[in-house]
Amino acid sequence: MSAFIQQLPALIGVVIGALGSYLAIVRGDRARFRREQTARWEERRLAVYADYARSLKKSVTLTYRVASYLGNDPHPHPLSPQEAEPLLAEATLARDPSGETLILLGSPEVVERARTWVVGVMEMEQFLREGTRDPQAWQTLLERQRAGREGYYAAVREDLALPPGHSARWPLSPVPPT
């Protein structure tokens, strides 16, 4: 029995060491799992945010082209309202699913900024459906839409802890009349 008692401290040391090693591995695995899960969700949110922006930008580009046809915008590729109607409907239908995914996965701030942006785009679409020919009013709508887009991107960057980005306000030189 005395040999067992003499070896008991070593045996206890081995058990404590094994238990400590096990706990350290479990804790490390949990931390790694949380980091990987967070990274996956951030990647997914980035994809959702970009998809929503892309789908909304399709509508914006079409409105520029129709506005050009009506004489409100200098876009180089005018498109008649009749030609644009099915394209605008398609773009609107395409942005609905991405908007729902945005609501599901986006932060409240990003979703609110997305709402501001899409309302501006919807106002532009309404302006064009009415066949309005008023370049000044169109410029006001453009500025509102651009501010909405800028706010959306700023909220996305903040949500994903990205560095500040470009405002995307690129002044274009005036197009000379032909």
PDB file of C-alpha atoms in Angstrom:
ATOM      1  CA  MET A   1       0.000   0.000   0.000  1.00  0.00           C
ATOM      2  CA  SER A   2       2.834   2.387   0.732  1.00  0.00           C
ATOM      3  CA  ALA A   3       3.998   2.092  -2.899  1.00  0.00           C
ATOM      4  CA  PHE A   4       0.517   3.164  -4.041  1.00  0.00           C
ATOM      5  CA  ILE A   5       0.507   6.124  -1.668  1.00  0.00           C
ATOM      6  CA  GLN A   6       3.928   7.122  -2.878  1.00  0.00           C
ATOM      7  CA  GLN A   7       2.690   7.130  -6.482  1.00  0.00           C
ATOM      8  CA  LEU A   8      -0.654   8.810  -5.680  1.00  0.00           C
ATOM      9  CA  PRO A   9       0.650  12.390  -6.128  1.00  0.00           C
ATOM     10  CA  ALA A  10       2.004  11.482  -9.556  1.00  0.00           C
ATOM     11  CA  LEU A  11      -1.294   9.809 -10.489  1.00  0.00           C
ATOM     12  CA  ILE A  12      -3.262  12.853  -9.296  1.00  0.00           C
ATOM     13  CA  GLY A  13      -0.905  15.069 -11.302  1.00  0.00           C
ATOM     14  CA  VAL A  14      -1.530  13.020 -14.444  1.00  0.00           C
ATOM     15  CA  VAL A  15      -5.326  13.150 -13.936  1.00  0.00           C
ATOM     16  CA  ILE A  16      -5.264  16.910 -13.303  1.00  0.00           C
ATOM     17  CA  GLY A  17      -3.002  17.440 -16.312  1.00  0.00           C
ATOM     18  CA  ALA A  18      -5.272  15.351 -18.550  1.00  0.00           C
ATOM     19  CA  LEU A  19      -8.358  17.187 -17.302  1.00  0.00           C
ATOM     20  CA  GLY A  20      -6.682  20.561 -17.782  1.00  0.00           C
ATOM     21  CA  SER A  21      -5.563  19.605 -21.266  1.00  0.00           C
ATOM     22  CA  TYR A  22      -9.078  18.436 -22.135  1.00  0.00           C
ATOM     23  CA  LEU A  23     -10.646  21.670 -20.844  1.00  0.00           C
ATOM     24  CA  ALA A  24      -8.118  23.806 -22.758  1.00  0.00           C
ATOM     25  CA  ILE A  25      -8.834  21.922 -25.988  1.00  0.00           C
ATOM     26  CA  VAL A  26     -12.613  22.194 -25.524  1.00  0.00           C
ATOM     27  CA  ARG A  27     -12.384  25.897 -24.757  1.00  0.00           C
ATOM     28  CA  GLY A  28     -10.107  26.496 -27.749  1.00  0.00           C
ATOM     29  CA  ASP A  29     -12.440  24.554 -30.051  1.00  0.00           C
ATOM     30  CA  ARG A  30     -15.454  26.544 -28.848  1.00  0.00           C
ATOM     31  CA  ALA A  31     -13.658  29.831 -29.420  1.00  0.00           C
ATOM     32  CA  ARG A  32     -12.530  28.729 -32.891  1.00  0.00           C
ATOM     33  CA  PHE A  33     -16.073  27.585 -33.728  1.00  0.00           C
ATOM     34  CA  ARG A  34     -17.501  30.967 -32.642  1.00  0.00           C
ATOM     35  CA  ARG A  35     -14.911  32.862 -34.706  1.00  0.00           C
ATOM     36  CA  GLU A  36     -15.601  30.721 -37.772  1.00  0.00           C
ATOM     37  CA  GLN A  37     -19.360  31.053 -37.318  1.00  0.00           C
ATOM     38  CA  THR A  38     -19.083  34.827 -36.979  1.00  0.00           C
ATOM     39  CA  ALA A  39     -16.926  34.996 -40.097  1.00  0.00           C
ATOM     40  CA  ARG A  40     -19.449  32.880 -42.045  1.00  0.00           C
ATOM     41  CA  TRP A  41     -22.347  35.123 -41.010  1.00  0.00           C
ATOM     42  CA  GLU A  42     -20.373  38.254 -41.878  1.00  0.00           C
ATOM     43  CA  GLU A  43     -19.599  36.812 -45.315  1.00  0.00           C
ATOM     44  CA  ARG A  44     -23.263  35.924 -45.772  1.00  0.00           C
ATOM     45  CA  ARG A  45     -24.411  39.406 -44.695  1.00  0.00           C
ATOM     46  CA  LEU A  46     -21.901  41.016 -47.056  1.00  0.00           C
ATOM     47  CA  ALA A  47     -23.287  38.893 -49.911  1.00  0.00           C
ATOM     48  CA  VAL A  48     -26.869  39.863 -48.985  1.00  0.00           C
ATOM     49  CA  TYR A  49     -25.969  43.551 -48.747  1.00  0.00           C
ATOM     50  CA  ALA A  50     -24.179  43.487 -52.102  1.00  0.00           C
ATOM     51  CA  ASP A  51     -27.000  41.532 -53.763  1.00  0.00           C
ATOM     52  CA  TYR A  52     -29.568  44.059 -52.573  1.00  0.00           C
ATOM     53  CA  ALA A  53     -27.471  46.978 -53.804  1.00  0.00           C
ATOM     54  CA  ARG A  54     -26.973  45.295 -57.177  1.00  0.00           C
ATOM     55  CA  SER A  55     -30.692  44.620 -57.597  1.00  0.00           C
ATOM     56  CA  LEU A  56     -31.619  48.184 -56.648  1.00  0.00           C
ATOM     57  CA  LYS A  57     -28.927  49.616 -58.917  1.00  0.00           C
ATOM     58  CA  LYS A  58     -30.576  47.870 -61.896  1.00  0.00           C
ATOM     59  CA  SER A  59     -33.703  49.934 -61.277  1.00  0.00           C
ATOM     60  CA  VAL A  60     -31.646  53.094 -60.840  1.00  0.00           C
ATOM     61  CA  THR A  61     -29.840  52.578 -64.154  1.00  0.00           C
ATOM     62  CA  LEU A  62     -33.130  52.012 -65.968  1.00  0.00           C
ATOM     63  CA  THR A  63     -34.572  55.217 -64.485  1.00  0.00           C
ATOM     64  CA  TYR A  64     -31.522  57.155 -65.704  1.00  0.00           C
ATOM     65  CA  ARG A  65     -32.101  55.856 -69.210  1.00  0.00           C
ATOM     66  CA  VAL A  66     -35.827  56.702 -69.217  1.00  0.00           C
ATOM     67  CA  ALA A  67     -35.082  60.130 -67.749  1.00  0.00           C
ATOM     68  CA  SER A  68     -32.656  60.660 -70.609  1.00  0.00           C
ATOM     69  CA  TYR A  69     -35.375  59.800 -73.123  1.00  0.00           C
ATOM     70  CA  LEU A  70     -37.641  62.379 -71.452  1.00  0.00           C
ATOM     71  CA  GLY A  71     -34.883  65.010 -71.519  1.00  0.00           C
ATOM     72  CA  ASN A  72     -34.252  65.028 -67.764  1.00  0.00           C
ATOM     73  CA  ASP A  73     -30.876  63.284 -67.648  1.00  0.00           C
ATOM     74  CA  PRO A  74     -27.734  63.268 -69.817  1.00  0.00           C
ATOM     75  CA  HIS A  75     -27.430  59.447 -69.825  1.00  0.00           C
ATOM     76  CA  PRO A  76     -25.933  58.426 -73.193  1.00  0.00           C
ATOM     77  CA  HIS A  77     -28.333  55.501 -73.786  1.00  0.00           C
ATOM     78  CA  PRO A  78     -31.928  56.731 -73.646  1.00  0.00           C
ATOM     79  CA  LEU A  79     -34.741  54.229 -73.341  1.00  0.00           C
ATOM     80  CA  SER A  80     -38.398  54.933 -74.040  1.00  0.00           C
ATOM     81  CA  PRO A  81     -40.871  54.355 -71.196  1.00  0.00           C
ATOM     82  CA  GLN A  82     -42.575  51.669 -73.282  1.00  0.00           C
ATOM     83  CA  GLU A  83     -39.327  49.757 -73.768  1.00  0.00           C
ATOM     84  CA  ALA A  84     -38.365  50.238 -70.132  1.00  0.00           C
ATOM     85  CA  GLU A  85     -41.669  49.133 -68.620  1.00  0.00           C
ATOM     86  CA  PRO A  86     -41.043  45.355 -68.749  1.00  0.00           C
ATOM     87  CA  LEU A  87     -37.407  45.857 -67.692  1.00  0.00           C
ATOM     88  CA  LEU A  88     -38.448  47.970 -64.708  1.00  0.00           C
ATOM     89  CA  ALA A  89     -41.061  45.402 -63.729  1.00  0.00           C
ATOM     90  CA  GLU A  90     -38.449  42.654 -63.936  1.00  0.00           C
ATOM     91  CA  ALA A  91     -35.979  44.694 -61.863  1.00  0.00           C
ATOM     92  CA  THR A  92     -38.648  45.374 -59.234  1.00  0.00           C
ATOM     93  CA  LEU A  93     -39.558  41.690 -59.025  1.00  0.00           C
ATOM     94  CA  ALA A  94     -35.880  40.765 -58.728  1.00  0.00           C
ATOM     95  CA  ARG A  95     -35.257  43.161 -55.848  1.00  0.00           C
ATOM     96  CA  ASP A  96     -38.146  41.839 -53.732  1.00  0.00           C
ATOM     97  CA  PRO A  97     -36.462  38.541 -52.730  1.00  0.00           C
ATOM     98  CA  SER A  98     -33.168  40.266 -52.027  1.00  0.00           C
ATOM     99  CA  GLY A  99     -35.053  42.813 -49.923  1.00  0.00           C
ATOM    100  CA  GLU A 100     -36.645  40.043 -47.886  1.00  0.00           C
ATOM    101  CA  THR A 101     -33.269  38.408 -47.319  1.00  0.00           C
ATOM    102  CA  LEU A 102     -31.910  41.794 -46.281  1.00  0.00           C
ATOM    103  CA  ILE A 103     -34.690  42.177 -43.711  1.00  0.00           C
ATOM    104  CA  LEU A 104     -33.956  38.687 -42.393  1.00  0.00           C
ATOM    105  CA  LEU A 105     -30.169  38.992 -42.065  1.00  0.00           C
ATOM    106  CA  GLY A 106     -29.432  42.721 -42.022  1.00  0.00           C
ATOM    107  CA  SER A 107     -28.877  44.874 -39.000  1.00  0.00           C
ATOM    108  CA  PRO A 108     -31.749  47.242 -38.131  1.00  0.00           C
ATOM    109  CA  GLU A 109     -29.651  50.260 -39.180  1.00  0.00           C
ATOM    110  CA  VAL A 110     -28.799  48.755 -42.572  1.00  0.00           C
ATOM    111  CA  VAL A 111     -32.430  47.773 -43.189  1.00  0.00           C
ATOM    112  CA  GLU A 112     -33.579  51.309 -42.336  1.00  0.00           C
ATOM    113  CA  ARG A 113     -30.985  52.848 -44.655  1.00  0.00           C
ATOM    114  CA  ALA A 114     -32.022  50.391 -47.390  1.00  0.00           C
ATOM    115  CA  ARG A 115     -35.622  51.536 -46.941  1.00  0.00           C
ATOM    116  CA  THR A 116     -34.569  55.164 -47.349  1.00  0.00           C
ATOM    117  CA  TRP A 117     -32.680  54.298 -50.523  1.00  0.00           C
ATOM    118  CA  VAL A 118     -35.477  52.247 -52.084  1.00  0.00           C
ATOM    119  CA  VAL A 119     -38.060  54.946 -51.309  1.00  0.00           C
ATOM    120  CA  GLY A 120     -35.905  57.404 -53.242  1.00  0.00           C
ATOM    121  CA  VAL A 121     -35.740  54.985 -56.172  1.00  0.00           C
ATOM    122  CA  MET A 122     -39.498  54.459 -56.059  1.00  0.00           C
ATOM    123  CA  GLU A 123     -40.011  58.227 -56.192  1.00  0.00           C
ATOM    124  CA  MET A 124     -37.794  58.353 -59.286  1.00  0.00           C
ATOM    125  CA  GLU A 125     -39.830  55.566 -60.901  1.00  0.00           C
ATOM    126  CA  GLN A 126     -43.094  57.373 -60.118  1.00  0.00           C
ATOM    127  CA  PHE A 127     -41.700  60.609 -61.552  1.00  0.00           C
ATOM    128  CA  LEU A 128     -40.948  58.824 -64.814  1.00  0.00           C
ATOM    129  CA  ARG A 129     -44.240  56.898 -64.949  1.00  0.00           C
ATOM    130  CA  GLU A 130     -45.973  60.265 -64.889  1.00  0.00           C
ATOM    131  CA  GLY A 131     -43.881  61.312 -67.908  1.00  0.00           C
ATOM    132  CA  THR A 132     -42.607  64.410 -66.134  1.00  0.00           C
ATOM    133  CA  ARG A 133     -40.148  66.594 -68.023  1.00  0.00           C
ATOM    134  CA  ASP A 134     -38.437  68.668 -65.370  1.00  0.00           C
ATOM    135  CA  PRO A 135     -34.631  68.365 -65.192  1.00  0.00           C
ATOM    136  CA  GLN A 136     -34.439  70.378 -61.946  1.00  0.00           C
ATOM    137  CA  ALA A 137     -36.945  68.160 -60.149  1.00  0.00           C
ATOM    138  CA  TRP A 138     -35.123  65.135 -61.547  1.00  0.00           C
ATOM    139  CA  GLN A 139     -31.826  66.411 -60.110  1.00  0.00           C
ATOM    140  CA  THR A 140     -33.481  66.750 -56.706  1.00  0.00           C
ATOM    141  CA  LEU A 141     -34.650  63.136 -56.906  1.00  0.00           C
ATOM    142  CA  LEU A 142     -31.184  62.039 -58.034  1.00  0.00           C
ATOM    143  CA  GLU A 143     -29.571  63.746 -55.058  1.00  0.00           C
ATOM    144  CA  ARG A 144     -32.042  62.100 -52.673  1.00  0.00           C
ATOM    145  CA  GLN A 145     -31.355  58.682 -54.222  1.00  0.00           C
ATOM    146  CA  ARG A 146     -27.590  59.222 -54.089  1.00  0.00           C
ATOM    147  CA  ALA A 147     -27.773  60.281 -50.448  1.00  0.00           C
ATOM    148  CA  GLY A 148     -29.844  57.164 -49.735  1.00  0.00           C
ATOM    149  CA  ARG A 149     -27.269  54.960 -51.434  1.00  0.00           C
ATOM    150  CA  GLU A 150     -24.416  56.661 -49.596  1.00  0.00           C
ATOM    151  CA  GLY A 151     -26.231  56.166 -46.272  1.00  0.00           C
ATOM    152  CA  TYR A 152     -26.859  52.504 -47.084  1.00  0.00           C
ATOM    153  CA  TYR A 153     -23.198  51.845 -47.874  1.00  0.00           C
ATOM    154  CA  ALA A 154     -22.069  53.700 -44.746  1.00  0.00           C
ATOM    155  CA  ALA A 155     -24.398  51.569 -42.596  1.00  0.00           C
ATOM    156  CA  VAL A 156     -23.143  48.376 -44.280  1.00  0.00           C
ATOM    157  CA  ARG A 157     -19.533  49.353 -43.657  1.00  0.00           C
ATOM    158  CA  GLU A 158     -20.280  50.107 -40.023  1.00  0.00           C
ATOM    159  CA  ASP A 159     -22.202  46.852 -39.538  1.00  0.00           C
ATOM    160  CA  LEU A 160     -19.372  44.786 -41.011  1.00  0.00           C
ATOM    161  CA  ALA A 161     -16.649  46.869 -39.312  1.00  0.00           C
ATOM    162  CA  LEU A 162     -15.161  47.847 -42.669  1.00  0.00           C
ATOM    163  CA  PRO A 163     -13.084  50.988 -43.123  1.00  0.00           C
ATOM    164  CA  PRO A 164     -14.813  54.063 -44.555  1.00  0.00           C
ATOM    165  CA  GLY A 165     -15.210  53.892 -48.301  1.00  0.00           C
ATOM    166  CA  HIS A 166     -15.678  56.184 -51.243  1.00  0.00           C
ATOM    167  CA  SER A 167     -18.844  58.283 -51.411  1.00  0.00           C
ATOM    168  CA  ALA A 168     -19.365  57.235 -55.056  1.00  0.00           C
ATOM    169  CA  ARG A 169     -20.104  60.815 -55.981  1.00  0.00           C
ATOM    170  CA  TRP A 170     -18.156  61.206 -59.174  1.00  0.00           C
ATOM    171  CA  PRO A 171     -18.659  64.550 -60.820  1.00  0.00           C
ATOM    172  CA  LEU A 172     -19.075  64.115 -64.519  1.00  0.00           C
ATOM    173  CA  SER A 173     -18.140  66.771 -66.995  1.00  0.00           C
ATOM    174  CA  PRO A 174     -21.193  68.141 -68.794  1.00  0.00           C
ATOM    175  CA  VAL A 175     -22.073  66.411 -72.019  1.00  0.00           C
ATOM    176  CA  PRO A 176     -21.812  68.876 -74.893  1.00  0.00           C
ATOM    177  CA  PRO A 177     -25.034  69.230 -76.868  1.00  0.00           C
ATOM    178  CA  THR A 178     -24.976  67.465 -80.228  1.00  0.00           C
TER     179      THR A 178
END
